[in-house]
PDB file of C-alpha atoms in Angstrom:
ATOM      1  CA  UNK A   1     116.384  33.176  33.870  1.00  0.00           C
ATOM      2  CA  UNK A   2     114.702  29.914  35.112  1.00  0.00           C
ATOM      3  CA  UNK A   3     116.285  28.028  37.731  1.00  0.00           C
ATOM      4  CA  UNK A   4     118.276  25.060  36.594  1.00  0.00           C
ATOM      5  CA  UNK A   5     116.876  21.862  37.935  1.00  0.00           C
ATOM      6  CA  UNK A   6     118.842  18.155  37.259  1.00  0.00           C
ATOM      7  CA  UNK A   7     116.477  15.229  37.822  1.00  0.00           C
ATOM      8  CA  UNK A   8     118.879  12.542  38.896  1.00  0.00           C
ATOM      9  CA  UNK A   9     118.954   9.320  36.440  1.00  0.00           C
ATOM     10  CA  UNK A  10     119.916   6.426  38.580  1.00  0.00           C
ATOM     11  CA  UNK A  11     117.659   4.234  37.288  1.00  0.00           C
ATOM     12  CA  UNK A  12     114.715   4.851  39.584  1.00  0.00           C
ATOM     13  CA  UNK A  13     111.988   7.157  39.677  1.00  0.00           C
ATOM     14  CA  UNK A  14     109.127   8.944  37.781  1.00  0.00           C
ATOM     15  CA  UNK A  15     111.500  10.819  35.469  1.00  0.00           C
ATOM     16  CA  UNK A  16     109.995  12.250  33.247  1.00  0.00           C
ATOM     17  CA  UNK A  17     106.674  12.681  35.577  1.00  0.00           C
ATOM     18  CA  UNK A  18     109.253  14.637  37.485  1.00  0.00           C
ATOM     19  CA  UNK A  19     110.645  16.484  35.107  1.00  0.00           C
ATOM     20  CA  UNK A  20     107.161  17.665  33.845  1.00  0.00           C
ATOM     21  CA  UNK A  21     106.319  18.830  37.105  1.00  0.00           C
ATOM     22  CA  UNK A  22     109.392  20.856  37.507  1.00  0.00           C
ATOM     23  CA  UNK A  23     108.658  22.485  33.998  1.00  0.00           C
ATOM     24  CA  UNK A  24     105.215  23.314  34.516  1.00  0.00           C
ATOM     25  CA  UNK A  25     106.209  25.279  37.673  1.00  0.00           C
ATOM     26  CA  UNK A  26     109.004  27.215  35.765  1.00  0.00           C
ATOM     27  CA  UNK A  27     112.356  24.884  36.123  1.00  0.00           C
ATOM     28  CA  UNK A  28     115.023  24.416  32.843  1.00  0.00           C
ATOM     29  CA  UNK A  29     114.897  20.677  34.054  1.00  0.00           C
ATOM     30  CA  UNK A  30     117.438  17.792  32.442  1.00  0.00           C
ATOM     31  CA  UNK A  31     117.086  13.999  33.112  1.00  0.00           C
ATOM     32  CA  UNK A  32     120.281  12.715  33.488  1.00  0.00           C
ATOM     33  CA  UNK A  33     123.232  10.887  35.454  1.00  0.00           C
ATOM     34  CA  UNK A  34     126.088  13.133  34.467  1.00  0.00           C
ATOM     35  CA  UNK A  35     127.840  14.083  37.775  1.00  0.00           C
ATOM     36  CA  UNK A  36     129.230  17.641  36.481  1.00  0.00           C
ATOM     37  CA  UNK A  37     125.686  18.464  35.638  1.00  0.00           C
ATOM     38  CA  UNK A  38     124.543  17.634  38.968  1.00  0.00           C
ATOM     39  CA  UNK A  39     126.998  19.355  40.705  1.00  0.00           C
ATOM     40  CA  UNK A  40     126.427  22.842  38.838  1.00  0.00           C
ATOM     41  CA  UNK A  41     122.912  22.686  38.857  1.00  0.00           C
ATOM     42  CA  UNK A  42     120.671  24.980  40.887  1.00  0.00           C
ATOM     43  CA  UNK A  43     118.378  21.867  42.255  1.00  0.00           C
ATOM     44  CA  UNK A  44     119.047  18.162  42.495  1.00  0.00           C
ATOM     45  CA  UNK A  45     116.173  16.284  42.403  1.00  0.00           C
ATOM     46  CA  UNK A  46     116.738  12.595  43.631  1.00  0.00           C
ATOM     47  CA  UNK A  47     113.557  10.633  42.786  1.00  0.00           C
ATOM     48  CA  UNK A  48     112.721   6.485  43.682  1.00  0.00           C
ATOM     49  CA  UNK A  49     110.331   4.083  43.701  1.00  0.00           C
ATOM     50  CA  UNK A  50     111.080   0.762  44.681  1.00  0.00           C
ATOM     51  CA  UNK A  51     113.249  -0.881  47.359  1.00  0.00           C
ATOM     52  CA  UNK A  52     115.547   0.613  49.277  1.00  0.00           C
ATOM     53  CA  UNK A  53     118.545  -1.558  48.710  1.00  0.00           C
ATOM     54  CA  UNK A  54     117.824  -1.534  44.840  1.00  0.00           C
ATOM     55  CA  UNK A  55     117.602   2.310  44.940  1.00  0.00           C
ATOM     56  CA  UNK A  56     120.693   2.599  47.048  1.00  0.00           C
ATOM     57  CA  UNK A  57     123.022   0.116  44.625  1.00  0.00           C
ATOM     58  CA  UNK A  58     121.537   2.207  41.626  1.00  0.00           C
ATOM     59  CA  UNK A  59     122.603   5.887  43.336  1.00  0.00           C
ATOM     60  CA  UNK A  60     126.177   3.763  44.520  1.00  0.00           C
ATOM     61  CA  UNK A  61     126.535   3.083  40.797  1.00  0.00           C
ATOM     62  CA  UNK A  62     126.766   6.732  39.358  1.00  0.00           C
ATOM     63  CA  UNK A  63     127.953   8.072  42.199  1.00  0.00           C
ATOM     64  CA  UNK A  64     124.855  10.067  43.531  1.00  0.00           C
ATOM     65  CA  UNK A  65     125.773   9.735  47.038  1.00  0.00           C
ATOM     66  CA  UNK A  66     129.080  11.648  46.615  1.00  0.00           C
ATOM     67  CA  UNK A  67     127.385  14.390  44.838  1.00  0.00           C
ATOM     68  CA  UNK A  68     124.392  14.795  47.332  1.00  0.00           C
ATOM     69  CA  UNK A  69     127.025  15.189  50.129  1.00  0.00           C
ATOM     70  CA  UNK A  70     129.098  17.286  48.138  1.00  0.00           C
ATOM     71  CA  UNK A  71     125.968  19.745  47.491  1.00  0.00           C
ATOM     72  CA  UNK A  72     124.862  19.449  51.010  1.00  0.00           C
ATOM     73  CA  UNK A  73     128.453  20.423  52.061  1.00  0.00           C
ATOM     74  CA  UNK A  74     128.182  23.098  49.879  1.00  0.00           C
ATOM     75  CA  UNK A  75     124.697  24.566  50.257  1.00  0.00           C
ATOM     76  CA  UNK A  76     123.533  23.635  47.388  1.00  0.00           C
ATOM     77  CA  UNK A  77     119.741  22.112  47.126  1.00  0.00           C
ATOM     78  CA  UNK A  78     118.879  19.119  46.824  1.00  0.00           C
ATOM     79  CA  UNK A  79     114.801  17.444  47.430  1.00  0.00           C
ATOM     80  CA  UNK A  80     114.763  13.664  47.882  1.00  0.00           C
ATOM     81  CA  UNK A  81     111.237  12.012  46.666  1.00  0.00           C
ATOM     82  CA  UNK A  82     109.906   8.647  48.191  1.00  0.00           C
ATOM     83  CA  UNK A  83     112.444   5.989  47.901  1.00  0.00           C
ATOM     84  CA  UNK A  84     114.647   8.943  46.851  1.00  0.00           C
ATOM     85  CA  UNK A  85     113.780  10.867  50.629  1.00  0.00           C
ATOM     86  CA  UNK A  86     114.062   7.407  52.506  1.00  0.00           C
ATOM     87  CA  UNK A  87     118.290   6.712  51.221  1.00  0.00           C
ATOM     88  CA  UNK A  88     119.099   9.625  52.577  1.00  0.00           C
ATOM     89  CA  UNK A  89     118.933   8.042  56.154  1.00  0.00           C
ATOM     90  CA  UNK A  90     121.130   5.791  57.479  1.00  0.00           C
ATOM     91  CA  UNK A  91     119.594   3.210  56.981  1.00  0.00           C
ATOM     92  CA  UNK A  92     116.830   0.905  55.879  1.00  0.00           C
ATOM     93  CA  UNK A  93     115.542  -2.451  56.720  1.00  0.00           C
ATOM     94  CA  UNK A  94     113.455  -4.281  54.032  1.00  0.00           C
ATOM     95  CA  UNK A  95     112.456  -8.145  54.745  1.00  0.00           C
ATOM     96  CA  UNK A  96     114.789  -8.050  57.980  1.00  0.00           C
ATOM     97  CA  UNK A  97     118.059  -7.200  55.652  1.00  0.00           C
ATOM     98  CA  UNK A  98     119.521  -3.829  56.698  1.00  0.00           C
ATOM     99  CA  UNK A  99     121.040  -1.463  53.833  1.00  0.00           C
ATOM    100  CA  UNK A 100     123.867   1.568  54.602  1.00  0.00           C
ATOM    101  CA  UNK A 101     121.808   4.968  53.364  1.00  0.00           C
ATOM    102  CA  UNK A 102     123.374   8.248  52.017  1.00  0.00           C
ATOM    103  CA  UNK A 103     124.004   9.025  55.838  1.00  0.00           C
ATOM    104  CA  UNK A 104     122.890  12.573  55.587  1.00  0.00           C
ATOM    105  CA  UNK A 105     120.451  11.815  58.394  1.00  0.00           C
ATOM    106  CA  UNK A 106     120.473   9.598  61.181  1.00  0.00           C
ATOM    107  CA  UNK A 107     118.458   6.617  61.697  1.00  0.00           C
ATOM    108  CA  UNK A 108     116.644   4.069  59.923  1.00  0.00           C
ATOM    109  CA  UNK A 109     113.664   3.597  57.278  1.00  0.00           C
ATOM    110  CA  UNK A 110     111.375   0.657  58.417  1.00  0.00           C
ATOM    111  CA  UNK A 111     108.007  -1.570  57.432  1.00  0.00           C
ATOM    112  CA  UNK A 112     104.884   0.791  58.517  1.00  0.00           C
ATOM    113  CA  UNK A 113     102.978  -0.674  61.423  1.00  0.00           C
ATOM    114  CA  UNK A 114     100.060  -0.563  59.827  1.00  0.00           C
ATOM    115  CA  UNK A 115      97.053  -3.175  58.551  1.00  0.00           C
ATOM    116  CA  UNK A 116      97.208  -2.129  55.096  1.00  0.00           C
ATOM    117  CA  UNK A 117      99.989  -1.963  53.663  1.00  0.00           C
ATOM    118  CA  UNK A 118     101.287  -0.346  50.792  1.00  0.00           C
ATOM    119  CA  UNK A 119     100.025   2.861  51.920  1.00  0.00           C
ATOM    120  CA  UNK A 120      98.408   4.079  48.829  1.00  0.00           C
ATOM    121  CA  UNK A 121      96.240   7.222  48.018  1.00  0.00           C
ATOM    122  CA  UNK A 122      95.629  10.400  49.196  1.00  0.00           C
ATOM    123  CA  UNK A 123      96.954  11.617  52.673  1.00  0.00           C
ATOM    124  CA  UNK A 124      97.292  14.994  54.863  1.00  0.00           C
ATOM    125  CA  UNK A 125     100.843  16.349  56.612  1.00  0.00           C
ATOM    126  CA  UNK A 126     101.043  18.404  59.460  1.00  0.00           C
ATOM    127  CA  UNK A 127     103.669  20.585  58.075  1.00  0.00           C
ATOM    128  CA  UNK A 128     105.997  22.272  60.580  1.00  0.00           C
ATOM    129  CA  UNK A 129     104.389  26.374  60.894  1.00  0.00           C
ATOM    130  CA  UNK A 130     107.264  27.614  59.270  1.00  0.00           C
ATOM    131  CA  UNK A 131     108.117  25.357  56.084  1.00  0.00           C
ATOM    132  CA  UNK A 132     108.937  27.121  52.713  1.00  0.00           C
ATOM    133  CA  UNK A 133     108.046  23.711  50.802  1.00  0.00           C
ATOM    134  CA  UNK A 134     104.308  23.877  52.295  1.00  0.00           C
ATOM    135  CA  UNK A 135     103.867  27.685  52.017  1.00  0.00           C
ATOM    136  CA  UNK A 136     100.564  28.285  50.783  1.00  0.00           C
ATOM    137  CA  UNK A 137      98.910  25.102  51.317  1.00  0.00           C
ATOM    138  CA  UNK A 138      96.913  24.565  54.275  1.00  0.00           C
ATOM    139  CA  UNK A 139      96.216  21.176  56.786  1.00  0.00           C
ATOM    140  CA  UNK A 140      93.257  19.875  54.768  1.00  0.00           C
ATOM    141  CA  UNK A 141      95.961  19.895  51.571  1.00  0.00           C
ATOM    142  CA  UNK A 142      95.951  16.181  50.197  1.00  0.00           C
ATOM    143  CA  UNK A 143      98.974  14.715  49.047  1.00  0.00           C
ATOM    144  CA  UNK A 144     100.025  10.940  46.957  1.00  0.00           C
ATOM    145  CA  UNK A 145     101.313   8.425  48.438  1.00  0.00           C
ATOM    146  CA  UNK A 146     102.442   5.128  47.594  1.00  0.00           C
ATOM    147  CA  UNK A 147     104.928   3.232  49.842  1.00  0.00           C
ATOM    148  CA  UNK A 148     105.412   0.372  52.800  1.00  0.00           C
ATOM    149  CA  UNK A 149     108.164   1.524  54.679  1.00  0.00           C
ATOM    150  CA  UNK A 150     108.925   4.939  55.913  1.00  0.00           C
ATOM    151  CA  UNK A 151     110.894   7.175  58.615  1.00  0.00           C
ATOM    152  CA  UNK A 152     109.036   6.899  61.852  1.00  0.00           C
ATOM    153  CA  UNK A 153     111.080   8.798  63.792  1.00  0.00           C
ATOM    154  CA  UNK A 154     113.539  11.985  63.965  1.00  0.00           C
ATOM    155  CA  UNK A 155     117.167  12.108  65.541  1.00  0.00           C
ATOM    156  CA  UNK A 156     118.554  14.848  63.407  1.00  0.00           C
ATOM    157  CA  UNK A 157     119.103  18.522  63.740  1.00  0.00           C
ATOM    158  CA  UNK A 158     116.549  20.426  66.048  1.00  0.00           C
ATOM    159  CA  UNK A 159     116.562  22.694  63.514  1.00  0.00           C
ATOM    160  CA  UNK A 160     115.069  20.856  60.832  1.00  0.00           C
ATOM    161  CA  UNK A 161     111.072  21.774  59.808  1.00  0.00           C
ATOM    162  CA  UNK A 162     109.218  18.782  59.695  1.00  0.00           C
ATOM    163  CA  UNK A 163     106.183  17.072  57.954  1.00  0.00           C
ATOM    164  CA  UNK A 164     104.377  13.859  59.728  1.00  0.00           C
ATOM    165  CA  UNK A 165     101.460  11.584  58.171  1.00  0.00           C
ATOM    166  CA  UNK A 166      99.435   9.106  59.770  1.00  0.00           C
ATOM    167  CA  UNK A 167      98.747   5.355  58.605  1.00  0.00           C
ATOM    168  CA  UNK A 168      97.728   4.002  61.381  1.00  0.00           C
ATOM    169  CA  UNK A 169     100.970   5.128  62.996  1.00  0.00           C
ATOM    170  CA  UNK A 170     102.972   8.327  62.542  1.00  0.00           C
ATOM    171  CA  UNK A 171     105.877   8.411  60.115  1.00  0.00           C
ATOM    172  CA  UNK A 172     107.659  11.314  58.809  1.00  0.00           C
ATOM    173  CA  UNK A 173     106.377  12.640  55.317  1.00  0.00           C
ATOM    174  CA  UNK A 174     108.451  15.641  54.934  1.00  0.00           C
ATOM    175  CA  UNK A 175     112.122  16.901  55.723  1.00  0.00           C
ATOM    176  CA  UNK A 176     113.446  20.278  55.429  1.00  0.00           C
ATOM    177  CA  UNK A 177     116.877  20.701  56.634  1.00  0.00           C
ATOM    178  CA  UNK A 178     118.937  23.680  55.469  1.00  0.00           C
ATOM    179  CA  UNK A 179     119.610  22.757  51.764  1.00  0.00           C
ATOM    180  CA  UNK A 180     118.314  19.547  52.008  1.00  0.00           C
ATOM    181  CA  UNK A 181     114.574  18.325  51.706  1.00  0.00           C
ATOM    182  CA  UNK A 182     112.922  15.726  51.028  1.00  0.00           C
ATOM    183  CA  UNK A 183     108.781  14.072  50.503  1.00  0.00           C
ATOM    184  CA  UNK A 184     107.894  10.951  51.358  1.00  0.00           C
ATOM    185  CA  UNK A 185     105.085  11.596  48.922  1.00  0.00           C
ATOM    186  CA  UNK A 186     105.130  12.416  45.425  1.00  0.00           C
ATOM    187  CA  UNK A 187     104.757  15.725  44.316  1.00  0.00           C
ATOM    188  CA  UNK A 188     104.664  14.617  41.006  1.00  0.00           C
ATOM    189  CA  UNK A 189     101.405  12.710  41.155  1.00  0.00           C
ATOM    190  CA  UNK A 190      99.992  14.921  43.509  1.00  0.00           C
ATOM    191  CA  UNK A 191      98.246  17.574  41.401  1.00  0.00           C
ATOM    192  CA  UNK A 192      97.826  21.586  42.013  1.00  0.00           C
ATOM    193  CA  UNK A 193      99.185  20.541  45.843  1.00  0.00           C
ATOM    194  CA  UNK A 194     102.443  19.040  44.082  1.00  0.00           C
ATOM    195  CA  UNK A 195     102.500  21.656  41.703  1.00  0.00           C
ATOM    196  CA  UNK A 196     102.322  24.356  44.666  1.00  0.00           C
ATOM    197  CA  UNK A 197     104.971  22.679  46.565  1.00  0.00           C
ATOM    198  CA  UNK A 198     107.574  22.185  43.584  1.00  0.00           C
ATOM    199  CA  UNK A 199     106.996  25.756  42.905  1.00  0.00           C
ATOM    200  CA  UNK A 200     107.945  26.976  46.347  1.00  0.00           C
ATOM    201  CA  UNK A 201     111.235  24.851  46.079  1.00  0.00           C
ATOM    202  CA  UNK A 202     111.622  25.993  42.588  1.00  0.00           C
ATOM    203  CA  UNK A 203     111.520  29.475  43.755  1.00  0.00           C
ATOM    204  CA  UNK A 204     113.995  29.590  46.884  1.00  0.00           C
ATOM    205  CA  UNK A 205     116.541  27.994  44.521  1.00  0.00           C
TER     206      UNK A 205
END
């Protein structure tokens, strides 16, 4: 039986992108914003695009931030996508206003020091040596991105496997920390690499 994966409709995101993606590599997937689906659900995706403070007000609205602590609490898996990685911070500061995060993770999402921005295309991540999400894909593995602001730093557990990128400074591109993980790129958009990584987080569900 194929793992159960709920796409989380808050009003942001590459939905149905997403939920594609999650098909092709073998997940039941449902778009939706129903809470009891959420919670019983093998995977939670939380996707975004956008600002953080919009993103934020939109997961407030149905409730998402309950039910990605409760499956945290609980053990249950849930990946966070761009916008939908960066909430689950503290914190982020857009245009010098600062916005309260999901709190799962401490510290804050900021502007990327860089001369370009958005950064947009087709970047590498030093993936930590022992990530499940990156297993199989090796450092010359391109990934999509499309964002200005982004973690650029890590306070949380020592445990946690991490992913970095470089535009013109490091930020963090990857999270995985026990049940929770997260992209800063989008698997979605990112071809046979995606595909590869949503399959790996497909199959440890």
């Amino acid at each position: 039986m194929s793992p159960r994966v709920v796409v989380l409709d808050y009003g942001s995101g590459n939905l149905r992108s997403a939920q594609r993606a999650l098909e092709r590599v073998g997940a039941t997937v449902e778009v939706t914003a129903d809470a009891d689906a959420a919670r019983a659900a093998d995977g939670l995706m939380v996707p975004g695009v956008g600002a953080f403070a919009a993103c934020m007000a939109g997961l407030r609205a149905i409730g998402g931030d309950t039910l990605i602590a409760e499956r945290v609490r609980a053990g249950h898996p849930v990946l966070g996508v761009c916008v939908g990685m960066q909430t689950l911070f503290a914190r982020g500061v857009e245009f010098g206003v600062q916005t309260t995060g999901c709190g799962q993770w401490p510290g804050e999402v900021s502007r990327l020091d860089a001369p370009v921005i958005p950064h947009m295309g087709w970047n590498t991540v030093t993936a930590a040596a022992d990530s499940v999400l990156f297993a199989g894909l090796d450092a010359a593995t391109r990934f999509y991105f499309v964002h200005s602001y982004a973690a650029q730093r890590w306070d949380g557990s020592a445990n946690a496997r991490l992913g970095w990128s470089t535009h013109h400074s490091r930020f963090l591109a990857a999270v995985e920390d026990g049940p929770l993980a997260a992209t800063q790129f989008h698997p979605e958009k990112s071809g046979d690499a995606g595909a590869q990584l949503l399959r790996n987080w497909v199959a440890a569900l």
